Amino acid sequence: MVALAQSVNLHGEVFAVYRSDDGQEELRELQDGLVAPGDTLEFQFTYSNELDEAVESAVVVGPIPEYTVYQGGTAEEGTPSEFQVYVPEIAEWTSPPVFRKKTQEDGSVERQEIPPSEYSSLRWVFLDQFPSGEEAIFTYRVKVK
């Protein structure tokens, strides 16, 4: 658990995503922290405000570990937030979709969408005050390369 401020906490957990024989999804704790290529992992961050007052602004940041790829469209917010991604090539936080400019052989410039596989981190910037006593869960999934 990481204490962000007195009685404001961010707790993160990682689960392996499994499918049962009948196709139902199940989240399980990682066995000895070991994963294999092709495994899907779900990150869950719980942000809680145990202060006696609202938090004016907050940001939750989730890493995309080396040897994993973000699964686009899997990020979910627990409170109204602006979802942003970080792409090293662009070197700034931005809301997806993210584009790069590529110069063609004829000199023209084409805009190309950068795929989620090139994102290195995700974040949620809270849009409103976060009330005292509230808790919000933020999730996303990655696939092991």
XYZ file of N, CA and C in Angstrom:
435
model
N 0.858 -1.164 0.000
C 0.000 0.000 0.000
C 0.908 1.232 0.000
N 0.529 2.238 -0.754
C 1.268 3.486 -0.837
C 0.418 4.576 -0.213
N 0.949 5.244 0.796
C 0.204 6.343 1.410
C 0.499 7.607 0.620
N -0.515 8.195 0.024
C -0.342 9.410 -0.771
C -0.367 10.657 0.102
N -1.142 10.631 1.137
C -1.244 11.726 2.095
C -1.887 11.115 3.332
N -1.955 11.866 4.393
C -2.531 11.327 5.610
C -3.944 10.815 5.357
N -4.134 9.526 5.492
C -5.425 8.855 5.353
C -6.020 8.895 3.941
N -5.204 9.143 2.939
C -5.625 8.959 1.552
C -4.727 7.845 1.021
N -5.327 6.746 0.563
C -4.541 5.574 0.221
C -4.793 5.094 -1.195
N -3.737 4.507 -1.765
C -3.831 3.848 -3.056
C -3.268 2.453 -2.860
N -4.098 1.464 -3.114
C -3.707 0.072 -2.934
C -3.830 -0.644 -4.273
N -2.778 -1.326 -4.687
C -2.811 -2.009 -5.970
C -2.677 -3.514 -5.824
N -3.389 -4.227 -6.705
C -3.316 -5.684 -6.758
C -3.276 -6.121 -8.213
N -2.659 -7.296 -8.447
C -2.594 -7.861 -9.791
C -3.174 -9.268 -9.735
N -4.054 -9.570 -10.686
C -4.693 -10.876 -10.754
C -4.458 -11.501 -12.128
N -4.416 -12.823 -12.163
C -4.384 -13.555 -13.425
C -5.827 -13.762 -13.875
N -6.084 -13.598 -15.166
C -7.427 -13.768 -15.717
C -7.502 -15.155 -16.351
N -8.436 -15.957 -15.878
C -8.632 -17.313 -16.396
C -10.037 -17.450 -16.957
N -10.194 -18.377 -17.866
C -11.515 -18.724 -18.386
C -11.798 -20.161 -17.960
N -12.959 -20.352 -17.381
C -13.363 -21.698 -16.987
C -13.787 -22.482 -18.235
N -14.011 -23.760 -18.061
C -14.416 -24.608 -19.185
C -15.705 -24.124 -19.840
N -16.569 -23.475 -19.044
C -17.833 -22.975 -19.606
C -17.714 -21.545 -20.137
N -16.455 -21.015 -20.207
C -16.213 -19.704 -20.799
C -16.327 -18.523 -19.856
N -16.626 -18.778 -18.590
C -16.743 -17.691 -17.608
C -15.351 -17.207 -17.187
N -15.218 -15.895 -17.056
C -13.952 -15.324 -16.600
C -13.835 -15.424 -15.094
N -12.595 -15.646 -14.662
C -12.323 -15.739 -13.237
C -10.990 -15.050 -12.961
N -10.947 -14.247 -11.901
C -9.702 -13.612 -11.486
C -9.116 -14.429 -10.348
N -7.818 -14.714 -10.450
C -7.131 -15.479 -9.410
C -5.858 -14.754 -9.005
N -5.497 -14.933 -7.749
C -4.225 -14.388 -7.298
C -3.109 -15.082 -8.063
N -2.036 -14.351 -8.310
C -0.912 -14.940 -9.029
C -0.258 -16.013 -8.173
N 0.041 -17.145 -8.767
C 0.727 -18.231 -8.075
C 2.220 -17.937 -8.069
N 2.773 -17.622 -6.921
C 4.205 -17.336 -6.764
C 4.674 -16.181 -7.649
N 3.748 -15.368 -8.145
C 4.107 -14.229 -8.979
C 4.598 -14.613 -10.358
N 4.427 -15.875 -10.735
C 4.910 -16.357 -12.024
C 3.838 -16.215 -13.091
N 4.271 -15.750 -14.264
C 3.375 -15.625 -15.412
C 4.069 -16.210 -16.630
N 3.285 -16.513 -17.652
C 3.824 -17.078 -18.889
C 3.355 -16.248 -20.075
N 4.095 -16.306 -21.180
C 3.653 -15.594 -22.374
C 2.217 -15.979 -22.728
N 1.435 -14.959 -23.072
C 0.036 -15.175 -23.420
C -0.919 -14.991 -22.258
N -0.400 -14.994 -21.010
C -1.264 -14.778 -19.846
C -1.823 -13.361 -19.858
N -3.051 -13.216 -19.388
C -3.670 -11.908 -19.228
C -3.702 -11.588 -17.738
N -3.292 -10.367 -17.404
C -3.277 -9.912 -16.020
C -4.199 -8.714 -15.869
N -4.880 -8.634 -14.749
C -5.711 -7.472 -14.459
C -5.124 -6.729 -13.275
N -4.871 -5.447 -13.479
C -4.405 -4.567 -12.409
C -5.617 -3.871 -11.812
N -5.691 -3.836 -10.493
C -6.770 -3.142 -9.797
C -6.145 -2.192 -8.774
N -6.500 -0.923 -8.889
C -6.039 0.088 -7.940
C -7.248 0.644 -7.194
N -7.195 0.579 -5.885
C -8.277 1.112 -5.057
C -7.788 2.396 -4.408
N -8.475 3.480 -4.694
C -8.156 4.798 -4.141
C -9.204 5.100 -3.085
N -8.774 5.378 -1.864
C -9.747 5.660 -0.797
C -9.379 6.942 -0.072
N -10.416 7.706 0.246
C -10.253 8.971 0.961
C -10.834 8.821 2.363
N -9.949 8.698 3.334
C -10.372 8.561 4.722
C -10.192 9.868 5.493
N -9.961 10.948 4.764
C -9.844 12.263 5.377
C -11.230 12.765 5.775
N -11.271 13.802 6.568
C -12.538 14.421 6.965
C -13.032 15.419 5.923
N -12.302 15.547 4.834
C -12.656 16.513 3.793
C -12.428 15.913 2.419
N -12.995 16.533 1.420
C -12.816 16.073 0.041
C -11.391 16.348 -0.429
N -10.910 15.518 -1.315
C -9.614 15.732 -1.951
C -9.878 16.593 -3.181
N -9.161 17.694 -3.297
C -9.396 18.650 -4.383
C -9.023 18.101 -5.754
N -7.907 17.424 -5.843
C -7.496 16.856 -7.126
C -6.688 15.595 -6.841
N -6.857 14.614 -7.691
C -6.131 13.357 -7.510
C -5.837 12.744 -8.860
N -4.785 11.942 -8.886
C -4.372 11.227 -10.091
C -3.983 9.815 -9.676
N -4.466 8.836 -10.405
C -4.068 7.448 -10.199
C -3.272 7.031 -11.432
N -2.053 6.511 -11.208
C -1.182 6.096 -12.310
C -0.971 4.588 -12.236
N -1.124 3.937 -13.378
C -0.896 2.501 -13.467
C 0.196 2.196 -14.467
N 1.189 1.406 -14.059
C 2.270 1.055 -14.981
C 1.862 -0.043 -15.948
N 2.548 -0.095 -17.047
C 2.453 -1.236 -17.956
C 3.841 -1.867 -17.902
N 3.957 -2.951 -17.147
C 5.287 -3.530 -16.927
C 5.966 -3.967 -18.220
N 7.291 -3.947 -18.174
C 8.081 -4.447 -19.294
C 7.652 -5.885 -19.565
N 7.670 -6.269 -20.791
C 7.262 -7.603 -21.248
C 5.765 -7.838 -21.165
N 5.000 -6.747 -21.074
C 3.549 -6.851 -21.181
C 3.059 -5.807 -22.160
N 1.827 -5.983 -22.629
C 1.206 -5.065 -23.581
C -0.176 -4.725 -23.058
N -0.477 -3.426 -23.002
C -1.805 -2.984 -22.577
C -2.851 -3.498 -23.563
N -3.938 -4.004 -23.029
C -5.058 -4.467 -23.837
C -6.032 -3.304 -23.995
N -5.944 -2.610 -25.126
C -6.756 -1.423 -25.388
C -8.218 -1.636 -25.063
N -8.827 -0.622 -24.483
C -10.245 -0.657 -24.175
C -10.601 -1.352 -22.872
N -9.602 -1.790 -22.109
C -9.910 -2.505 -20.862
C -9.859 -1.602 -19.632
N -9.421 -0.369 -19.779
C -9.323 0.534 -18.625
C -10.714 0.964 -18.173
N -10.950 0.859 -16.866
C -12.217 1.289 -16.281
C -11.935 2.206 -15.106
N -12.761 3.232 -14.989
C -12.574 4.226 -13.938
C -13.610 4.040 -12.846
N -13.191 4.347 -11.615
C -14.084 4.213 -10.485
C -14.763 5.504 -10.081
N -14.381 6.594 -10.717
C -14.983 7.902 -10.472
C -14.776 8.722 -11.746
N -15.582 9.736 -11.998
C -15.389 10.522 -13.225
C -13.950 11.036 -13.342
N -13.295 10.641 -14.414
C -11.876 10.943 -14.611
C -11.582 11.141 -16.081
N -10.473 11.819 -16.342
C -9.952 11.887 -17.703
C -8.903 10.793 -17.819
N -9.133 9.831 -18.707
C -8.195 8.733 -18.929
C -7.117 9.201 -19.893
N -5.859 8.992 -19.502
C -4.736 9.403 -20.332
C -3.716 8.271 -20.414
N -2.921 8.317 -21.459
C -1.861 7.329 -21.653
C -0.544 8.050 -21.887
N 0.545 7.325 -21.616
C 1.882 7.866 -21.868
C 2.542 6.980 -22.915
N 3.029 7.626 -23.972
C 3.754 6.932 -25.036
C 5.138 7.571 -25.090
N 6.203 6.790 -24.846
C 7.553 7.379 -24.833
C 7.895 8.193 -26.072
N 7.441 7.753 -27.249
C 7.727 8.474 -28.499
C 7.174 9.901 -28.466
N 6.022 10.086 -27.863
C 5.384 11.399 -27.777
C 5.901 12.167 -26.562
N 6.261 11.439 -25.517
C 6.827 11.983 -24.275
C 5.901 12.971 -23.563
N 4.605 12.655 -23.566
C 3.650 13.453 -22.792
C 2.398 12.628 -22.554
N 1.660 13.001 -21.521
C 0.383 12.361 -21.232
C -0.672 12.921 -22.179
N -1.488 12.046 -22.736
C -2.530 12.481 -23.657
C -3.689 11.483 -23.635
N -4.851 11.954 -24.005
C -6.014 11.078 -24.086
C -5.972 10.294 -25.399
N -6.285 8.994 -25.352
C -6.290 8.230 -26.600
C -7.483 8.603 -27.468
N -7.401 8.408 -28.778
C -6.276 7.801 -29.485
C -5.101 8.772 -29.615
N -3.906 8.188 -29.718
C -2.667 8.957 -29.839
C -2.138 8.754 -31.257
N -1.637 9.845 -31.844
C -1.164 9.780 -33.223
C 0.282 10.206 -33.341
N 0.960 9.660 -34.347
C 2.309 10.102 -34.718
C 2.232 10.619 -36.144
N 3.181 11.464 -36.487
C 3.269 11.952 -37.861
C 4.394 11.193 -38.542
N 4.087 10.662 -39.713
C 5.088 9.910 -40.471
C 5.206 10.515 -41.856
N 6.438 10.863 -42.231
C 6.688 11.439 -43.550
C 6.774 10.320 -44.576
N 5.996 10.455 -45.640
C 5.961 9.467 -46.710
C 7.088 9.748 -47.702
N 7.336 8.792 -48.576
C 8.395 8.943 -49.589
C 8.188 10.170 -50.464
N 6.928 10.543 -50.718
C 6.648 11.701 -51.570
C 6.719 13.027 -50.804
N 7.095 12.961 -49.518
C 7.219 14.174 -48.713
C 5.960 14.555 -47.953
N 4.859 13.924 -48.275
C 3.631 14.227 -47.539
C 3.711 13.627 -46.134
N 2.942 14.218 -45.235
C 2.938 13.760 -43.852
C 1.611 13.068 -43.566
N 1.709 11.889 -43.012
C 0.519 11.104 -42.698
C 0.418 10.942 -41.177
N -0.795 11.056 -40.686
C -1.052 10.811 -39.259
C -1.369 9.342 -39.070
N -0.637 8.687 -38.176
C -0.871 7.276 -37.902
C -1.202 7.100 -36.422
N -2.217 6.297 -36.160
C -2.574 6.033 -34.772
C -1.525 5.119 -34.142
N -1.111 5.481 -32.937
C -0.174 4.659 -32.183
C -0.982 3.596 -31.448
N -0.654 2.327 -31.636
C -1.448 1.268 -31.016
C -1.246 1.210 -29.496
N -2.246 0.702 -28.769
C -2.121 0.567 -27.316
C -0.897 -0.250 -26.887
N -0.396 -1.090 -27.762
C 0.786 -1.889 -27.422
C 2.023 -1.029 -27.178
N 1.982 0.243 -27.583
C 3.125 1.138 -27.378
C 2.953 2.055 -26.162
N 1.844 1.926 -25.447
C 1.648 2.716 -24.232
C 2.554 2.162 -23.134
N 3.134 3.047 -22.313
C 3.997 2.575 -21.222
C 3.379 2.796 -19.841
N 2.388 3.655 -19.739
C 1.686 3.902 -18.476
C 0.300 4.444 -18.781
N -0.572 4.316 -17.796
C -1.932 4.839 -17.889
C -2.169 5.716 -16.676
N -3.090 6.658 -16.802
C -3.472 7.419 -15.609
C -4.891 7.938 -15.750
N -5.467 8.196 -14.580
C -6.795 8.775 -14.485
C -6.663 10.056 -13.679
N -7.062 11.181 -14.260
C -7.043 12.477 -13.586
C -8.480 12.761 -13.157
N -8.705 12.813 -11.856
C -10.057 13.019 -11.335
C -10.612 14.344 -11.843
N -11.861 14.325 -12.258
C -12.498 15.535 -12.782
C -13.131 16.380 -11.684
N -13.502 15.747 -10.591
C -14.191 16.444 -9.508
C -13.460 16.206 -8.189
N -13.905 16.916 -7.171
C -13.423 16.625 -5.826
C -13.777 15.181 -5.499
N -12.935 14.549 -4.697
C -13.216 13.175 -4.285
C -13.655 13.215 -2.823
N -14.939 12.901 -2.559
C -15.510 13.084 -1.224
C -14.865 12.236 -0.132
N -14.940 12.749 1.074
C -14.494 12.023 2.256
C -15.270 10.711 2.361
N -14.573 9.658 2.738
C -15.216 8.363 2.938
C -15.463 7.567 1.672
N -15.124 8.107 0.522
C -15.372 7.416 -0.748
C -14.202 6.513 -1.123
N -14.514 5.535 -1.963
C -13.521 4.613 -2.494
C -13.816 4.420 -3.975
N -12.780 4.337 -4.791
C -12.946 4.134 -6.232
C -11.937 3.099 -6.699
N -12.374 2.214 -7.592
C -11.498 1.170 -8.121
C -11.257 1.429 -9.605
N -9.995 1.365 -9.995
C -9.561 1.572 -11.372
C -8.909 0.275 -11.842
N -9.273 -0.198 -13.033
C -8.728 -1.462 -13.527
C -8.282 -1.352 -14.979
N -7.389 -2.238 -15.351
C -6.991 -2.403 -16.746
C -6.291 -3.744 -16.884
N -6.133 -4.181 -18.132
C -5.530 -5.472 -18.392
C -4.336 -5.356 -19.326
N -3.398 -6.257 -19.093
C -2.219 -6.382 -19.949
C -2.069 -7.856 -20.338
N -1.375 -8.076 -21.443
C -1.050 -9.444 -21.855
C 0.461 -9.591 -21.787
N 0.911 -10.735 -21.272
C 2.336 -11.023 -21.170
C 2.859 -11.402 -22.552
N 3.971 -10.762 -22.949
C 4.581 -11.039 -24.281
C 5.216 -12.409 -24.269
